[in-house]
């Protein structure tokens, strides 16, 4: 990409495969470190945002490194038009379930800002892979499948850093080896870089069987002619001879540990490449980290821990620094940096494993759930009630208003005293009629309510667009499938005193019906069967019974666009959260989670499913 100027946005890759932008302040800080000199090796993100205190950004490997857990994520340097949202300091955000504000991905924010500047009343985000409509008149985000609304906001922040000149086509920095004409520069020797590189070098040494192919760079008293001068030790570091014994034993132990665990732990493979040839003098050179894939890089901290534990060197017990506050991770990071600066090896705790499934269970151990009939339930397409027009359906829930109040109809945003402003297909009712919903008392144009009903599932139910009160029995558009449920003899984290309810959903791919977004078009069903877990407690069984009602009403799943992969016409979750991790909670979809059962009961209530619903189903 060749531009005269562009704004730079640094981004990191989250667990869902989405590139999330750093704030403008953090991006400015990273760019300032790069401008400070070509030897910049790492960036301490906590200097720009104290919430990022545990994080380092390694500019050589383009990875974000978390010091207290050893987690590594890719980062990238992206360029955008200076006239776009990041070039103007405009940030678009949506309100999450906890009431805080989350910025949109940069691509989405730029799209929203472009439509906003064009004074469009709304914008459909389907074209970029999201099933949402942004309504600028109400500053709301509407889910096209569920009609759920969230507030959005537009705020001003710092403008992202501007760069000028010819920009590289790649979105990463630095340029790929062989493209850049500048000679390689020695890596940084600051304590932060040494901490990161000690972990990486130890693993590389173990992967090479202790041959010393990737040991920490040795300081020399003289450099080969024409080569770069040796780096000056950072302030506070001990002379090389004070740590040579420790580092040498570390390399030897890495070799021994890697050999002992070769049968159970895959060795890190170093791809031979022209970008990292052996040194001409036959001595070892630093391994090129770009030759390690992401899986191997995530094992760096693990291997370092094994080596140091085996050698009985002091370790940093960061696993005991729990809590949601950024202070504890910051203390762990600071401790690691200080120990590294003092010449002591630092042992990072092993990153927790993702435990999706329980240990193997035999058929004889699987039991039915007391108080819940059967162990399997199938669902088919339920047809909407026949013979009733939308007007006849809504008549049951409305009271006529002869003298409308002087306020807006929140559907069309026109005054209730004036005709409806709905511009779509015209219902067979007068546009100036006004009705009040009997339970909640909210008032709308009857014309607008009929149009809203026609755009929904047409199942004989109505949901107030303001307070979400449901009239009638709400059903969804879930495709046909099977739901199994039973007990397994294992406990969930946080629920040691009870067994576990396992739910298995299985929906096959098929063809969309008339109630789906694209009738007649095929849809995919990724990730099935999906396993979900509940504690076998009184409240857990209550949740299961209500989930069975939701399944029968076709409310668990829908067909739409996946928010994680961007794939359209696929089966997606439908606003009722499930726990799909059995023994961990790394993604937020596991245990322990003290509030989950109460939260899912509230989500079911929003769908009109309460304890009274189970009695209705029996009737």
Tab-separated table of N, CA, C and O in Angstrom, residues 241-293:
chain	number	residue	atom	x	y	z
A	241	UNK	N	30.197	-12.160	34.340
A	241	UNK	CA	30.757	-13.291	35.063
A	241	UNK	C	29.912	-13.666	36.268
A	241	UNK	O	30.014	-14.762	36.782
A	242	UNK	N	29.091	-12.738	36.757
A	242	UNK	CA	28.255	-13.027	37.928
A	242	UNK	C	27.106	-13.948	37.582
A	242	UNK	O	26.558	-14.611	38.450
A	243	UNK	N	26.705	-13.975	36.326
A	243	UNK	CA	25.554	-14.789	35.928
A	243	UNK	C	25.929	-15.868	34.940
A	243	UNK	O	25.074	-16.634	34.502
A	244	UNK	N	27.206	-15.928	34.555
A	244	UNK	CA	27.601	-16.904	33.543
A	244	UNK	C	27.332	-18.321	34.023
A	244	UNK	O	26.869	-19.168	33.263
A	245	UNK	N	27.627	-18.592	35.325
A	245	UNK	CA	27.406	-19.945	35.840
A	245	UNK	C	25.930	-20.304	35.806
A	245	UNK	O	25.537	-21.391	35.402
A	246	UNK	N	25.086	-19.360	36.236
A	246	UNK	CA	23.639	-19.611	36.250
A	246	UNK	C	23.118	-19.852	34.858
A	246	UNK	O	22.359	-20.786	34.607
A	247	UNK	N	23.539	-19.011	33.901
A	247	UNK	CA	23.043	-19.162	32.530
A	247	UNK	C	23.568	-20.432	31.897
A	247	UNK	O	22.882	-21.105	31.134
A	248	UNK	N	24.831	-20.772	32.204
A	248	UNK	CA	25.369	-22.002	31.650
A	248	UNK	C	24.636	-23.215	32.180
A	248	UNK	O	24.310	-24.134	31.433
A	249	UNK	N	24.358	-23.228	33.507
A	249	UNK	CA	23.620	-24.360	34.053
A	249	UNK	C	22.208	-24.391	33.531
A	249	UNK	O	21.614	-25.455	33.368
A	250	UNK	N	21.645	-23.230	33.257
A	250	UNK	CA	20.300	-23.164	32.705
A	250	UNK	C	20.249	-23.827	31.349
A	250	UNK	O	19.349	-24.606	31.044
A	251	UNK	N	21.290	-23.540	30.514
A	251	UNK	CA	21.325	-24.144	29.181
A	251	UNK	C	21.463	-25.647	29.292
A	251	UNK	O	20.794	-26.414	28.604
A	252	UNK	N	22.350	-26.107	30.202
A	252	UNK	CA	22.552	-27.551	30.360
A	252	UNK	C	21.291	-28.223	30.848
A	252	UNK	O	20.884	-29.278	30.351
A	253	UNK	N	20.643	-27.607	31.845
A	253	UNK	CA	19.415	-28.185	32.378
A	253	UNK	C	18.314	-28.203	31.335
A	253	UNK	O	17.502	-29.110	31.280
A	254	UNK	N	18.278	-27.181	30.492
A	254	UNK	CA	17.261	-27.154	29.436
A	254	UNK	C	17.419	-28.360	28.540
A	254	UNK	O	16.452	-28.992	28.123
A	255	UNK	N	18.683	-28.681	28.223
A	255	UNK	CA	18.948	-29.848	27.390
A	255	UNK	C	18.496	-31.120	28.088
A	255	UNK	O	17.849	-31.977	27.505
A	256	UNK	N	18.837	-31.230	29.416
A	256	UNK	CA	18.487	-32.444	30.146
A	256	UNK	C	16.984	-32.598	30.280
A	256	UNK	O	16.442	-33.686	30.082
A	257	UNK	N	16.317	-31.508	30.611
A	257	UNK	CA	14.872	-31.590	30.787
A	257	UNK	C	14.188	-31.922	29.479
A	257	UNK	O	13.258	-32.710	29.421
A	258	UNK	N	14.642	-31.320	28.384
A	258	UNK	CA	14.011	-31.589	27.101
A	258	UNK	C	14.177	-33.037	26.700
A	258	UNK	O	13.295	-33.638	26.094
A	259	UNK	N	15.344	-33.639	27.038
A	259	UNK	CA	15.547	-35.047	26.705
A	259	UNK	C	14.679	-35.939	27.573
A	259	UNK	O	14.120	-36.924	27.118
A	260	UNK	N	14.574	-35.591	28.873
A	260	UNK	CA	13.773	-36.429	29.768
A	260	UNK	C	12.303	-36.417	29.382
A	260	UNK	O	11.594	-37.381	29.575
A	261	UNK	N	11.815	-35.290	28.840
A	261	UNK	CA	10.399	-35.169	28.552
A	261	UNK	C	10.106	-35.281	27.076
A	261	UNK	O	9.022	-34.922	26.623
A	262	UNK	N	11.048	-35.809	26.305
A	262	UNK	CA	10.833	-35.907	24.863
A	262	UNK	C	9.672	-36.810	24.534
A	262	UNK	O	8.995	-36.635	23.526
A	263	UNK	N	9.426	-37.809	25.389
A	263	UNK	CA	8.357	-38.753	25.092
A	263	UNK	C	6.985	-38.154	25.312
A	263	UNK	O	6.007	-38.580	24.714
A	264	UNK	N	6.871	-37.128	26.193
A	264	UNK	CA	5.560	-36.576	26.508
A	264	UNK	C	5.351	-35.171	26.013
A	264	UNK	O	4.230	-34.721	25.904
A	265	UNK	N	6.416	-34.454	25.718
A	265	UNK	CA	6.285	-33.064	25.289
A	265	UNK	C	6.897	-32.876	23.918
A	265	UNK	O	8.085	-33.120	23.742
A	266	UNK	N	6.111	-32.444	22.929
A	266	UNK	CA	6.688	-32.230	21.599
A	266	UNK	C	7.763	-31.161	21.653
A	266	UNK	O	7.589	-30.116	22.268
A	267	UNK	N	8.871	-31.410	21.018
A	267	UNK	CA	9.951	-30.431	20.982
A	267	UNK	C	9.602	-29.310	20.033
A	267	UNK	O	8.853	-29.477	19.085
A	268	UNK	N	10.122	-28.142	20.318
A	268	UNK	CA	9.907	-27.002	19.443
A	268	UNK	C	10.760	-27.174	18.205
A	268	UNK	O	11.957	-27.432	18.295
A	269	UNK	N	10.143	-27.031	17.056
A	269	UNK	CA	10.875	-27.208	15.801
A	269	UNK	C	11.335	-25.870	15.284
A	269	UNK	O	10.558	-24.938	15.196
A	270	UNK	N	12.611	-25.794	14.970
A	270	UNK	CA	13.173	-24.574	14.416
A	270	UNK	C	13.366	-24.769	12.929
A	270	UNK	O	14.178	-25.578	12.488
A	271	UNK	N	12.603	-24.029	12.133
A	271	UNK	CA	12.712	-24.162	10.683
A	271	UNK	C	13.991	-23.513	10.214
A	271	UNK	O	14.318	-22.396	10.580
A	272	UNK	N	14.729	-24.250	9.376
A	272	UNK	CA	15.945	-23.667	8.822
A	272	UNK	C	15.570	-22.699	7.730
A	272	UNK	O	14.750	-22.972	6.892
A	273	UNK	N	16.152	-21.547	7.785
A	273	UNK	CA	15.780	-20.512	6.841
A	273	UNK	C	16.964	-19.614	6.583
A	273	UNK	O	17.878	-19.495	7.386
A	274	UNK	N	16.916	-18.942	5.435
A	274	UNK	CA	18.016	-18.048	5.074
A	274	UNK	C	18.038	-16.815	5.944
A	274	UNK	O	18.991	-16.067	5.950
A	275	UNK	N	16.938	-16.602	6.690
A	275	UNK	CA	16.897	-15.411	7.520
A	275	UNK	C	17.684	-15.572	8.798
A	275	UNK	O	17.960	-14.595	9.480
A	276	UNK	N	18.033	-16.806	9.175
A	276	UNK	CA	18.789	-16.993	10.403
A	276	UNK	C	19.865	-18.047	10.203
A	276	UNK	O	19.832	-19.106	10.803
A	277	UNK	N	20.849	-17.807	9.323
A	277	UNK	CA	21.912	-18.794	9.084
A	277	UNK	C	22.874	-18.814	10.239
A	277	UNK	O	22.975	-17.867	11.013
A	278	UNK	N	23.657	-19.912	10.381
A	278	UNK	CA	24.691	-19.926	11.423
A	278	UNK	C	25.701	-18.821	11.172
A	278	UNK	O	25.940	-18.409	10.035
A	279	UNK	N	26.301	-18.371	12.237
A	279	UNK	CA	27.290	-17.304	12.110
A	279	UNK	C	28.497	-17.815	11.333
A	279	UNK	O	28.845	-18.990	11.368
A	280	UNK	N	29.147	-16.898	10.636
A	280	UNK	CA	30.285	-17.279	9.807
A	280	UNK	C	31.425	-17.835	10.636
A	280	UNK	O	32.197	-18.670	10.172
A	281	UNK	N	31.578	-17.391	11.879
A	281	UNK	CA	32.681	-17.855	12.703
A	281	UNK	C	32.368	-19.163	13.420
A	281	UNK	O	33.127	-19.617	14.253
A	282	UNK	N	31.206	-19.753	13.093
A	282	UNK	CA	30.858	-21.043	13.663
A	282	UNK	C	30.211	-20.964	15.012
A	282	UNK	O	29.774	-21.970	15.555
A	283	UNK	N	30.100	-19.793	15.591
A	283	UNK	CA	29.494	-19.668	16.915
A	283	UNK	C	27.991	-19.537	16.788
A	283	UNK	O	27.448	-19.146	15.776
A	284	UNK	N	27.318	-19.835	17.896
A	284	UNK	CA	25.853	-19.837	17.878
A	284	UNK	C	25.324	-18.422	17.752
A	284	UNK	O	25.923	-17.468	18.224
A	285	UNK	N	24.210	-18.313	17.100
A	285	UNK	CA	23.515	-17.033	16.988
A	285	UNK	C	22.142	-17.159	17.610
A	285	UNK	O	21.634	-18.246	17.809
A	286	UNK	N	21.536	-16.012	17.883
A	286	UNK	CA	20.198	-16.014	18.467
A	286	UNK	C	19.191	-16.588	17.481
A	286	UNK	O	19.208	-16.266	16.314
A	287	UNK	N	18.277	-17.415	17.965
A	287	UNK	CA	17.278	-18.017	17.089
A	287	UNK	C	16.327	-16.950	16.576
A	287	UNK	O	15.989	-16.014	17.290
A	288	UNK	N	15.935	-17.079	15.331
A	288	UNK	CA	14.941	-16.179	14.756
A	288	UNK	C	13.554	-16.635	15.188
A	288	UNK	O	13.084	-17.697	14.795
A	289	UNK	N	12.888	-15.846	16.021
A	289	UNK	CA	11.600	-16.274	16.591
A	289	UNK	C	10.495	-16.339	15.572
A	289	UNK	O	9.454	-16.933	15.819
A	290	UNK	N	10.685	-15.739	14.413
A	290	UNK	CA	9.649	-15.838	13.379
A	290	UNK	C	9.545	-17.257	12.836
A	290	UNK	O	8.590	-17.579	12.125
A	291	UNK	N	10.559	-18.107	13.122
A	291	UNK	CA	10.489	-19.492	12.652
A	291	UNK	C	9.669	-20.363	13.582
A	291	UNK	O	9.435	-21.530	13.286
A	292	UNK	N	9.251	-19.844	14.740
A	292	UNK	CA	8.423	-20.606	15.668
A	292	UNK	C	6.967	-20.284	15.411
A	292	UNK	O	6.595	-19.124	15.306
A	293	UNK	N	6.124	-21.313	15.341
A	293	UNK	CA	4.712	-21.038	15.140
A	293	UNK	C	4.062	-20.633	16.453
A	293	UNK	O	4.660	-20.689	17.524
